[in-house]
Amino acid sequence: MPLFYSTNNRLARVTLEEAVITGLAPDGGLYMPEDIPQLPRAFIDNMAAMSLHEVAYAVIYYALQGDVPSHALKDIIARTFNFDIPLVRTRGGRFVLELFHGPTMAFKDVGARFMARLLAHYHSRHREWRTIHVLVPTSGDTGSAVACSFLNLPGVKVHVLFPRGQVNQLQQAQFSTLGGNVTALEVNGSFDDCKQLVAQAFADDTLARDMLLTTATSINVARLLPQMVYYFYAYAQLRASDVPTDRVVVSVPCANLGNLVSGIMAQRMGLPLTRFVSAENQNNIFYNYLRSGQFVPRASVESIAPALDAGDPTNFPRVQALTGSLDEARKLIHGYSYTDSHLIETMRTAYHAERYLLDPHSAAAYRALIEDLQPGETGVALATAHPAKLLNTVQRIVGHELVVPAQLAARQHGKRRVRPMASGYAAFRQYLTTQQ
Ligand SMILES: *Cc1c(COP(=O)(O)O)cnc(C)c1O
């Protein structure tokens, strides 16, 4: 059984079950797998013929070394990956891995669905457990993916905190119209205030004695494990095509660096990727780290790619744990940072010259890939959200009306139920104590 250590203390180790149920280590560190098993080379060479489910099962079974029994894992995987993850070749000769065909049309469906099913698995073995309260601060995509994944899961209540006036109606509808065990809290403050409320609840020892709290942000290692799968699956699809696969570069739109961490872990499991490209917007904390060696968080600024607006990338300690040193990080990851006008220009060019519609987050990754890719290399950009998620922004930029896919439109006219919440901790704490 693999153990997970805290990035604040290598000796503080717990099981996967404990890491998932608590989210954050008690010392404030992030859980990381103690060892990352290498897949056999033969597996890599045979991947071209494998389905998404086959790749997913092999990768996760290996990573967890049998911690979750085979039949249970197969079921978790079938319910997690119930949508396709196609690799699309653009007219520019580059590849885009479309991670947005899940129920809420962002890549976070992968991590959230897996975590939900894993919690359900543990819950079924411990019926004596108290209710688990999942606290989720969101600027849109996380709240949608988690609410949809955890809806009606027994023994779990979800509390989504979002900043008032900063999440568009289409997005809000994805988590505020569900009801059941999902409550949407509209915080009179910023996204950072939402994160702060959750952090304070976790640091509140008296509260933690009475309530089982966890988080479904990318702090939770259960979100990161399944994300390794699509890096493997992208490579599998490249192997099945006619392009060279000896030098493959993957470009990732980055905010809290959870997606990037999953990619690096996949590489450590033996996936032969040459390098990663990290694409940020003006919230370029990681880009500055790669340039200067200094990691300096600051308040986030708003952009047309809201899911990239992170001023203090949560998973930075994990990137450090995996790379070991600044030099290694610089070799492995090339960083880029873009303004809104860069992203707009990229979306327009891709749309008009290559007939490929990017959403603003994916545009960051696509542009960075174009800038970084060397002759002879094969490049894959991760497309993390469907363009229709930011409908008005995208329509304005490309000057074209989009069709809203059925799964987004379905919730659009549902009855929104939101609970207003002050930004101070006292009100949030009071609310939580009534939820037990
Ligand atoms: C969350 C999100 C990201 C950033 O992912 P991290 O793992 O936080 O770096 C990028 N794009 C979209 C659409 C997202 O929702």
CSV table of C-alpha atoms and ligand atoms in Angstrom, one decimal:
chain,number,residue,atom,x,y,z
A,1,MET,CA,0.0,0.0,0.0
A,2,PRO,CA,1.5,3.4,-1.0
A,3,LEU,CA,1.9,6.0,1.7
A,4,PHE,CA,1.5,9.7,1.3
A,5,TYR,CA,3.9,12.2,3.1
A,6,SER,CA,3.3,15.8,4.0
A,7,THR,CA,5.4,18.3,2.0
A,8,ASN,CA,6.1,20.0,5.4
A,9,ASN,CA,7.4,16.8,7.0
A,10,ARG,CA,8.6,13.7,5.1
A,11,LEU,CA,8.1,11.6,8.1
A,12,ALA,CA,4.4,12.4,8.6
A,13,ARG,CA,2.9,9.7,6.5
A,14,VAL,CA,-0.7,8.5,6.0
A,15,THR,CA,-2.7,6.1,3.9
A,16,LEU,CA,-4.5,7.3,0.7
A,17,GLU,CA,-7.8,7.0,2.6
A,18,GLU,CA,-6.6,9.4,5.3
A,19,ALA,CA,-5.1,11.8,2.7
A,20,VAL,CA,-8.3,11.9,0.8
A,21,ILE,CA,-10.6,12.4,3.8
A,22,THR,CA,-8.5,15.1,5.4
A,23,GLY,CA,-7.3,16.9,2.2
A,24,LEU,CA,-4.6,18.9,3.9
A,25,ALA,CA,-2.0,17.5,6.3
A,26,PRO,CA,-2.4,18.6,9.9
A,27,ASP,CA,0.9,20.5,9.6
A,28,GLY,CA,-0.5,22.5,6.6
A,29,GLY,CA,1.5,20.5,4.1
A,30,LEU,CA,0.3,18.8,0.9
A,31,TYR,CA,0.2,15.0,0.6
A,32,MET,CA,2.5,13.4,-2.0
A,33,PRO,CA,3.0,9.8,-2.8
A,34,GLU,CA,6.1,8.5,-1.1
A,35,ASP,CA,7.2,6.5,-4.1
A,36,ILE,CA,6.1,6.7,-7.6
A,37,PRO,CA,6.2,3.3,-9.2
A,38,GLN,CA,7.6,3.0,-12.8
A,39,LEU,CA,5.4,1.3,-15.4
A,40,PRO,CA,7.2,-1.3,-17.5
A,41,ARG,CA,8.5,-0.1,-20.8
A,42,ALA,CA,6.4,-2.8,-22.6
A,43,PHE,CA,3.3,-1.0,-21.3
A,44,ILE,CA,4.4,2.3,-22.8
A,45,ASP,CA,5.1,0.6,-26.1
A,46,ASN,CA,1.7,-1.1,-26.2
A,47,MET,CA,-0.4,1.9,-25.3
A,48,ALA,CA,-1.3,2.8,-28.9
A,49,ALA,CA,-3.7,-0.1,-28.9
A,50,MET,CA,-5.3,0.6,-25.6
A,51,SER,CA,-8.6,2.3,-24.8
A,52,LEU,CA,-9.0,5.2,-22.3
A,53,HIS,CA,-10.4,2.9,-19.7
A,54,GLU,CA,-7.5,0.4,-20.2
A,55,VAL,CA,-4.9,3.1,-19.9
A,56,ALA,CA,-6.7,4.6,-16.8
A,57,TYR,CA,-6.9,1.3,-15.0
A,58,ALA,CA,-3.3,0.3,-15.6
A,59,VAL,CA,-1.9,3.7,-14.6
A,60,ILE,CA,-4.0,4.1,-11.4
A,61,TYR,CA,-3.8,0.5,-10.4
A,62,TYR,CA,0.0,0.7,-10.6
A,63,ALA,CA,0.2,4.1,-8.9
A,64,LEU,CA,-1.9,2.8,-6.0
A,65,GLN,CA,-0.3,-0.6,-5.9
A,66,GLY,CA,-3.5,-2.4,-5.3
A,67,ASP,CA,-4.7,-0.1,-2.5
A,68,VAL,CA,-8.2,0.0,-4.0
A,69,PRO,CA,-9.4,-3.5,-5.0
A,70,SER,CA,-9.4,-4.2,-8.7
A,71,HIS,CA,-13.2,-4.5,-9.1
A,72,ALA,CA,-13.9,-1.3,-7.1
A,73,LEU,CA,-11.2,0.6,-9.1
A,74,LYS,CA,-12.7,-0.6,-12.4
A,75,ASP,CA,-16.1,0.8,-11.3
A,76,ILE,CA,-14.5,4.1,-10.2
A,77,ILE,CA,-12.8,4.5,-13.5
A,78,ALA,CA,-15.8,3.7,-15.6
A,79,ARG,CA,-17.8,6.4,-13.7
A,80,THR,CA,-14.9,8.9,-13.8
A,81,PHE,CA,-14.0,8.6,-17.5
A,82,ASN,CA,-17.5,8.4,-18.9
A,83,PHE,CA,-16.6,10.9,-21.7
A,84,ASP,CA,-14.0,10.9,-24.4
A,85,ILE,CA,-10.7,12.8,-24.3
A,86,PRO,CA,-9.8,13.2,-28.0
A,87,LEU,CA,-6.5,14.4,-29.3
A,88,VAL,CA,-7.2,16.8,-32.2
A,89,ARG,CA,-4.7,17.9,-34.8
A,90,THR,CA,-5.0,21.5,-35.8
A,91,ARG,CA,-4.2,22.9,-39.2
A,92,GLY,CA,-1.0,24.3,-37.7
A,93,GLY,CA,0.2,20.7,-37.2
A,94,ARG,CA,0.0,20.9,-33.5
A,95,PHE,CA,-2.1,18.8,-31.2
A,96,VAL,CA,-4.8,19.8,-28.7
A,97,LEU,CA,-5.9,17.4,-26.1
A,98,GLU,CA,-9.6,18.2,-25.4
A,99,LEU,CA,-10.2,17.7,-21.8
A,100,PHE,CA,-13.6,19.4,-21.8
A,101,HIS,CA,-16.1,16.8,-22.9
A,102,GLY,CA,-17.3,15.9,-19.4
A,103,PRO,CA,-20.5,16.8,-17.7
A,104,THR,CA,-19.4,20.4,-16.7
A,105,MET,CA,-17.1,20.8,-19.7
A,106,ALA,CA,-13.8,21.6,-17.9
A,107,PHE,CA,-10.9,19.3,-17.2
A,108,LYS,CA,-11.7,19.4,-13.5
A,109,ASP,CA,-14.5,16.8,-14.1
A,110,VAL,CA,-11.7,14.2,-14.2
A,111,GLY,CA,-10.3,14.9,-10.7
A,112,ALA,CA,-13.6,15.7,-9.1
A,113,ARG,CA,-15.4,12.6,-10.4
A,114,PHE,CA,-12.6,10.4,-9.3
A,115,MET,CA,-12.4,11.9,-5.9
A,116,ALA,CA,-16.2,11.6,-5.4
A,117,ARG,CA,-16.2,7.9,-6.4
A,118,LEU,CA,-13.2,7.2,-4.2
A,119,LEU,CA,-14.9,8.8,-1.2
A,120,ALA,CA,-18.0,6.8,-2.0
A,121,HIS,CA,-15.9,3.6,-2.0
A,122,TYR,CA,-14.4,4.4,1.4
A,123,HIS,CA,-17.8,5.4,2.8
A,124,SER,CA,-19.3,2.1,1.8
A,125,ARG,CA,-16.6,0.4,3.9
A,126,HIS,CA,-17.1,2.6,7.0
A,127,ARG,CA,-20.8,3.1,7.4
A,128,GLU,CA,-20.2,4.4,11.0
A,129,TRP,CA,-18.5,7.5,9.6
A,130,ARG,CA,-19.9,11.0,10.4
A,131,THR,CA,-21.0,13.2,7.5
A,132,ILE,CA,-18.0,14.5,5.5
A,133,HIS,CA,-18.2,18.2,4.7
A,134,VAL,CA,-16.5,19.2,1.5
A,135,LEU,CA,-15.5,22.9,1.3
A,136,VAL,CA,-14.9,24.3,-2.1
A,137,PRO,CA,-13.9,27.8,-2.9
A,138,THR,CA,-14.4,28.5,-6.6
A,139,SER,CA,-14.1,31.0,-9.4
A,140,GLY,CA,-16.4,28.8,-11.5
A,141,ASP,CA,-15.0,25.5,-12.9
A,142,THR,CA,-14.1,23.8,-9.6
A,143,GLY,CA,-17.5,24.4,-8.0
A,144,SER,CA,-19.3,23.1,-11.1
A,145,ALA,CA,-17.2,20.0,-11.4
A,146,VAL,CA,-17.3,19.1,-7.7
A,147,ALA,CA,-21.0,19.9,-7.2
A,148,CYS,CA,-22.0,17.8,-10.2
A,149,SER,CA,-19.6,14.9,-9.2
A,150,PHE,CA,-20.7,14.8,-5.5
A,151,LEU,CA,-24.4,15.3,-6.0
A,152,ASN,CA,-26.4,12.9,-3.9
A,153,LEU,CA,-23.3,11.0,-2.7
A,154,PRO,CA,-24.3,9.4,0.6
A,155,GLY,CA,-22.6,10.7,3.7
A,156,VAL,CA,-21.2,13.9,2.0
A,157,LYS,CA,-22.3,17.5,2.1
A,158,VAL,CA,-20.8,20.0,-0.4
A,159,HIS,CA,-20.4,23.7,0.4
A,160,VAL,CA,-19.4,25.8,-2.6
A,161,LEU,CA,-18.1,29.3,-1.9
A,162,PHE,CA,-18.1,31.8,-4.8
A,163,PRO,CA,-17.4,35.5,-5.0
A,164,ARG,CA,-20.4,37.7,-5.6
A,165,GLY,CA,-20.6,39.1,-9.1
A,166,GLN,CA,-17.5,37.3,-10.4
A,167,VAL,CA,-18.9,34.0,-11.7
A,168,ASN,CA,-21.1,34.2,-14.8
A,169,GLN,CA,-24.7,33.0,-14.7
A,170,LEU,CA,-24.0,30.0,-17.0
A,171,GLN,CA,-21.3,28.8,-14.6
A,172,GLN,CA,-23.3,29.6,-11.4
A,173,ALA,CA,-26.2,27.6,-12.7
A,174,GLN,CA,-23.9,24.5,-12.8
A,175,PHE,CA,-23.6,24.4,-9.0
A,176,SER,CA,-26.5,26.6,-7.7
A,177,THR,CA,-29.4,24.8,-9.2
A,178,LEU,CA,-28.7,21.2,-8.1
A,179,GLY,CA,-30.0,21.3,-4.5
A,180,GLY,CA,-29.7,18.0,-2.6
A,181,ASN,CA,-26.4,17.9,-0.7
A,182,VAL,CA,-24.9,20.9,-2.5
A,183,THR,CA,-25.2,24.4,-1.0
A,184,ALA,CA,-24.0,27.4,-3.0
A,185,LEU,CA,-22.7,30.3,-0.7
A,186,GLU,CA,-22.4,33.7,-2.4
A,187,VAL,CA,-19.6,35.4,-0.5
A,188,ASN,CA,-19.6,39.2,-0.3
A,189,GLY,CA,-15.9,39.4,-1.2
A,190,SER,CA,-13.2,38.2,-3.7
A,191,PHE,CA,-12.2,34.6,-4.7
A,192,ASP,CA,-9.2,35.1,-2.3
A,193,ASP,CA,-11.7,35.8,0.5
A,194,CYS,CA,-13.5,32.5,-0.3
A,195,LYS,CA,-10.2,30.6,-0.1
A,196,GLN,CA,-9.4,32.4,3.1
A,197,LEU,CA,-12.7,31.3,4.7
A,198,VAL,CA,-12.0,27.7,3.9
A,199,ALA,CA,-8.4,28.0,5.2
A,200,GLN,CA,-9.7,29.4,8.5
A,201,ALA,CA,-12.2,26.6,8.9
A,202,PHE,CA,-9.4,24.1,8.4
A,203,ALA,CA,-7.3,25.8,11.0
A,204,ASP,CA,-10.2,25.9,13.5
A,205,ASP,CA,-9.3,23.1,15.9
A,206,THR,CA,-12.6,23.3,17.8
A,207,LEU,CA,-14.6,23.0,14.6
A,208,ALA,CA,-12.4,20.1,13.4
A,209,ARG,CA,-13.3,18.2,16.6
A,210,ASP,CA,-17.0,18.3,15.8
A,211,MET,CA,-17.0,18.1,12.0
A,212,LEU,CA,-15.2,16.1,9.4
A,213,LEU,CA,-13.9,18.6,6.9
A,214,THR,CA,-12.1,18.1,3.6
A,215,THR,CA,-11.5,19.9,0.4
A,216,ALA,CA,-12.0,19.0,-3.2
A,217,THR,CA,-9.7,21.6,-4.6
A,218,SER,CA,-6.4,20.4,-6.1
A,219,ILE,CA,-5.0,20.4,-2.5
A,220,ASN,CA,-6.7,17.0,-2.4
A,221,VAL,CA,-4.3,14.4,-3.8
A,222,ALA,CA,-7.3,12.4,-5.1
A,223,ARG,CA,-7.9,15.1,-7.7
A,224,LEU,CA,-4.3,14.8,-9.0
A,225,LEU,CA,-3.9,11.0,-9.4
A,226,PRO,CA,-6.5,10.5,-12.2
A,227,GLN,CA,-5.2,13.5,-14.1
A,228,MET,CA,-2.1,11.5,-14.9
A,229,VAL,CA,-4.2,9.3,-17.0
A,230,TYR,CA,-4.9,11.8,-19.8
A,231,TYR,CA,-1.2,12.6,-20.2
A,232,PHE,CA,-0.7,8.8,-20.9
A,233,TYR,CA,-3.7,8.8,-23.1
A,234,ALA,CA,-2.5,11.7,-25.2
A,235,TYR,CA,0.8,9.9,-25.7
A,236,ALA,CA,-1.1,6.7,-26.6
A,237,GLN,CA,-3.0,8.6,-29.3
A,238,LEU,CA,0.2,10.1,-30.7
A,239,ARG,CA,1.7,6.6,-30.9
A,240,ALA,CA,-1.4,5.5,-32.8
A,241,SER,CA,-0.8,8.3,-35.3
A,242,ASP,CA,2.0,8.9,-37.8
A,243,VAL,CA,4.0,11.5,-35.9
A,244,PRO,CA,7.3,11.0,-34.2
A,245,THR,CA,7.0,10.4,-30.4
A,246,ASP,CA,10.6,10.5,-29.4
A,247,ARG,CA,10.4,14.2,-28.3
A,248,VAL,CA,7.0,15.1,-27.0
A,249,VAL,CA,6.3,18.5,-25.3
A,250,VAL,CA,3.1,19.2,-23.4
A,251,SER,CA,1.8,22.7,-22.7
A,252,VAL,CA,-0.4,23.3,-19.7
A,253,PRO,CA,-2.5,26.3,-18.8
A,254,CYS,CA,-1.5,26.9,-15.1
A,255,ALA,CA,-3.1,28.5,-12.1
A,256,ASN,CA,-2.7,26.4,-8.9
A,257,LEU,CA,-0.3,24.0,-10.8
A,258,GLY,CA,-2.4,20.9,-10.0
A,259,ASN,CA,-2.5,19.9,-13.7
A,260,LEU,CA,1.2,20.4,-14.1
A,261,VAL,CA,2.0,18.3,-11.0
A,262,SER,CA,-0.1,15.4,-12.5
A,263,GLY,CA,1.9,15.7,-15.7
A,264,ILE,CA,5.2,15.5,-13.9
A,265,MET,CA,4.0,12.5,-11.9
A,266,ALA,CA,3.0,10.8,-15.1
A,267,GLN,CA,6.5,11.4,-16.4
A,268,ARG,CA,8.0,10.0,-13.2
A,269,MET,CA,5.9,6.9,-13.7
A,270,GLY,CA,7.8,6.4,-17.0
A,271,LEU,CA,5.8,8.4,-19.6
A,272,PRO,CA,8.5,9.6,-22.0
A,273,LEU,CA,7.8,13.3,-22.2
A,274,THR,CA,10.7,15.6,-23.0
A,275,ARG,CA,9.4,18.8,-21.3
A,276,PHE,CA,6.5,20.8,-20.0
A,277,VAL,CA,5.4,24.3,-20.8
A,278,SER,CA,3.6,26.3,-18.2
A,279,ALA,CA,1.3,29.0,-19.5
A,280,GLU,CA,0.0,31.6,-17.1
A,281,ASN,CA,-1.8,34.9,-17.5
A,282,GLN,CA,-0.7,38.1,-15.7
A,283,ASN,CA,-0.9,36.1,-12.4
A,284,ASN,CA,2.5,34.8,-13.3
A,285,ILE,CA,3.9,33.8,-9.9
A,286,PHE,CA,5.3,30.5,-11.2
A,287,TYR,CA,6.8,32.2,-14.4
A,288,ASN,CA,8.6,34.6,-12.1
A,289,TYR,CA,9.8,31.8,-9.9
A,290,LEU,CA,11.4,30.1,-13.0
A,291,ARG,CA,13.0,33.3,-14.0
A,292,SER,CA,14.2,34.7,-10.7
A,293,GLY,CA,14.2,31.7,-8.4
A,294,GLN,CA,12.0,33.6,-6.0
A,295,PHE,CA,8.4,32.4,-5.2
A,296,VAL,CA,6.5,35.6,-4.4
A,297,PRO,CA,2.7,35.2,-4.1
A,298,ARG,CA,0.6,38.4,-4.5
A,299,ALA,CA,-3.1,39.3,-4.7
A,300,SER,CA,-4.6,38.0,-8.0
A,301,VAL,CA,-5.7,40.3,-10.8
A,302,GLU,CA,-8.8,39.6,-12.9
A,303,SER,CA,-8.5,38.4,-16.5
A,304,ILE,CA,-10.6,37.0,-19.4
A,305,ALA,CA,-9.3,33.5,-18.2
A,306,PRO,CA,-10.7,33.5,-14.7
A,307,ALA,CA,-9.6,30.0,-13.8
A,308,LEU,CA,-6.0,31.2,-14.2
A,309,ASP,CA,-6.4,34.1,-11.7
A,310,ALA,CA,-4.4,32.6,-8.9
A,311,GLY,CA,-2.0,34.8,-6.9
A,312,ASP,CA,-0.6,32.0,-4.7
A,313,PRO,CA,-0.4,28.7,-6.6
A,314,THR,CA,-1.4,26.1,-4.1
A,315,ASN,CA,0.6,23.2,-5.5
A,316,PHE,CA,3.9,24.9,-5.7
A,317,PRO,CA,5.4,22.8,-2.8
A,318,ARG,CA,4.5,19.7,-4.9
A,319,VAL,CA,6.3,21.0,-7.9
A,320,GLN,CA,9.3,21.6,-5.7
A,321,ALA,CA,9.1,18.1,-4.2
A,322,LEU,CA,9.1,16.6,-7.7
A,323,THR,CA,11.8,18.7,-9.3
A,324,GLY,CA,14.1,19.0,-6.2
A,325,SER,CA,15.9,22.2,-7.3
A,326,LEU,CA,15.4,25.3,-9.4
A,327,ASP,CA,17.8,24.0,-12.0
A,328,GLU,CA,15.8,20.9,-12.5
A,329,ALA,CA,12.6,22.8,-12.6
A,330,ARG,CA,14.0,25.1,-15.3
A,331,LYS,CA,15.2,22.1,-17.4
A,332,LEU,CA,11.8,20.4,-17.1
A,333,ILE,CA,9.4,23.3,-17.4
A,334,HIS,CA,9.6,26.4,-19.7
A,335,GLY,CA,7.4,29.2,-18.4
A,336,TYR,CA,5.3,31.8,-20.3
A,337,SER,CA,2.9,34.5,-19.2
A,338,TYR,CA,0.3,36.4,-21.2
A,339,THR,CA,-1.9,39.5,-21.1
A,340,ASP,CA,-5.5,39.4,-22.1
A,341,SER,CA,-4.6,40.9,-25.5
A,342,HIS,CA,-2.2,38.1,-26.1
A,343,LEU,CA,-4.9,35.6,-25.4
A,344,ILE,CA,-7.4,37.4,-27.6
A,345,GLU,CA,-5.0,37.6,-30.4
A,346,THR,CA,-4.2,33.8,-30.1
A,347,MET,CA,-7.9,32.9,-30.1
A,348,ARG,CA,-8.6,35.0,-33.2
A,349,THR,CA,-5.6,33.7,-35.1
A,350,ALA,CA,-6.4,30.0,-34.3
A,351,TYR,CA,-10.0,30.5,-35.2
A,352,HIS,CA,-9.6,32.4,-38.4
A,353,ALA,CA,-6.3,30.8,-39.7
A,354,GLU,CA,-6.7,27.3,-38.3
A,355,ARG,CA,-10.4,26.9,-37.9
A,356,TYR,CA,-9.9,25.9,-34.3
A,357,LEU,CA,-11.9,27.6,-31.5
A,358,LEU,CA,-9.9,27.9,-28.2
A,359,ASP,CA,-11.3,29.1,-24.9
A,360,PRO,CA,-9.1,31.7,-23.2
A,361,HIS,CA,-7.4,29.2,-20.8
A,362,SER,CA,-6.6,26.8,-23.6
A,363,ALA,CA,-5.4,29.8,-25.7
A,364,ALA,CA,-2.6,30.4,-23.1
A,365,ALA,CA,-1.4,26.8,-23.5
A,366,TYR,CA,-1.7,26.9,-27.3
A,367,ARG,CA,0.3,30.1,-27.6
A,368,ALA,CA,3.0,29.0,-25.3
A,369,LEU,CA,3.3,25.7,-27.2
A,370,ILE,CA,3.8,27.6,-30.5
A,371,GLU,CA,6.5,29.8,-28.9
A,372,ASP,CA,8.4,27.0,-27.2
A,373,LEU,CA,8.2,24.1,-29.7
A,374,GLN,CA,11.5,23.3,-31.4
A,375,PRO,CA,11.9,21.7,-34.9
A,376,GLY,CA,11.5,17.9,-34.7
A,377,GLU,CA,9.4,18.0,-31.5
A,378,THR,CA,5.8,17.0,-31.3
A,379,GLY,CA,3.6,19.4,-29.3
A,380,VAL,CA,0.4,18.9,-27.3
A,381,ALA,CA,-1.5,21.7,-25.7
A,382,LEU,CA,-4.1,20.9,-23.1
A,383,ALA,CA,-7.5,22.4,-23.7
A,384,THR,CA,-9.0,22.7,-20.2
A,385,ALA,CA,-12.5,24.2,-20.9
A,386,HIS,CA,-15.1,24.2,-23.6
A,387,PRO,CA,-15.3,27.6,-25.4
A,388,ALA,CA,-19.0,27.9,-24.5
A,389,LYS,CA,-18.3,28.0,-20.8
A,390,LEU,CA,-17.3,31.6,-21.2
A,391,LEU,CA,-19.9,32.2,-23.8
A,392,ASN,CA,-20.1,36.0,-23.9
A,393,THR,CA,-16.3,36.5,-23.7
A,394,VAL,CA,-15.6,34.0,-26.5
A,395,GLN,CA,-18.4,35.2,-28.8
A,396,ARG,CA,-17.2,38.8,-28.4
A,397,ILE,CA,-13.6,37.8,-29.2
A,398,VAL,CA,-14.2,35.7,-32.3
A,399,GLY,CA,-17.3,37.6,-33.5
A,400,HIS,CA,-19.3,34.5,-33.9
A,401,GLU,CA,-22.4,33.0,-32.1
A,402,LEU,CA,-21.7,29.7,-30.4
A,403,VAL,CA,-24.0,26.8,-29.9
A,404,VAL,CA,-24.3,26.1,-26.2
A,405,PRO,CA,-23.8,22.3,-25.7
A,406,ALA,CA,-26.8,20.5,-24.1
A,407,GLN,CA,-25.1,19.7,-20.8
A,408,LEU,CA,-24.4,23.4,-20.2
A,409,ALA,CA,-27.8,24.6,-21.4
A,410,ALA,CA,-29.6,22.0,-19.4
A,411,ARG,CA,-29.0,23.9,-16.1
A,412,GLN,CA,-29.3,27.4,-17.5
A,413,HIS,CA,-32.9,27.9,-16.6
A,414,GLY,CA,-33.0,25.9,-13.4
A,415,LYS,CA,-34.0,27.6,-10.2
A,416,ARG,CA,-30.9,29.1,-8.6
A,417,ARG,CA,-30.6,28.7,-4.8
A,418,VAL,CA,-27.8,30.7,-3.3
A,419,ARG,CA,-27.1,31.6,0.3
A,420,PRO,CA,-25.5,35.0,0.9
A,421,MET,CA,-22.5,35.0,3.2
A,422,ALA,CA,-20.5,37.8,4.7
A,423,SER,CA,-16.7,37.6,4.1
A,424,GLY,CA,-15.8,37.5,7.8
A,425,TYR,CA,-15.1,34.0,9.3
A,426,ALA,CA,-17.7,34.4,12.2
A,427,ALA,CA,-20.6,34.1,9.8
A,428,PHE,CA,-19.2,31.1,7.9
A,429,ARG,CA,-18.4,29.3,11.1
A,430,GLN,CA,-21.9,29.9,12.4
A,431,TYR,CA,-23.3,28.5,9.1
A,432,LEU,CA,-21.1,25.4,9.3
A,433,THR,CA,-22.1,24.6,12.9
A,434,THR,CA,-25.7,24.4,11.8
A,435,GLN,CA,-24.9,21.9,9.1
A,436,GLN,CA,-23.6,19.0,11.2
B,1,LIG,C1,-8.6,25.1,-12.9
B,1,LIG,C2,-8.3,25.4,-14.3
B,1,LIG,C3,-7.0,25.6,-14.8
B,1,LIG,C4,-5.8,25.6,-13.9
B,1,LIG,O1,-5.5,24.4,-13.4
B,1,LIG,P1,-4.5,24.2,-12.2
B,1,LIG,O2,-4.5,22.8,-11.9
B,1,LIG,O3,-5.1,25.0,-11.1
B,1,LIG,O4,-3.2,24.8,-12.6
B,1,LIG,C5,-6.9,25.9,-16.2
B,1,LIG,N1,-7.9,25.9,-17.0
B,1,LIG,C6,-9.2,25.8,-16.6
B,1,LIG,C7,-10.3,25.9,-17.5
B,1,LIG,C8,-9.5,25.5,-15.2
B,1,LIG,O5,-10.7,25.3,-14.8
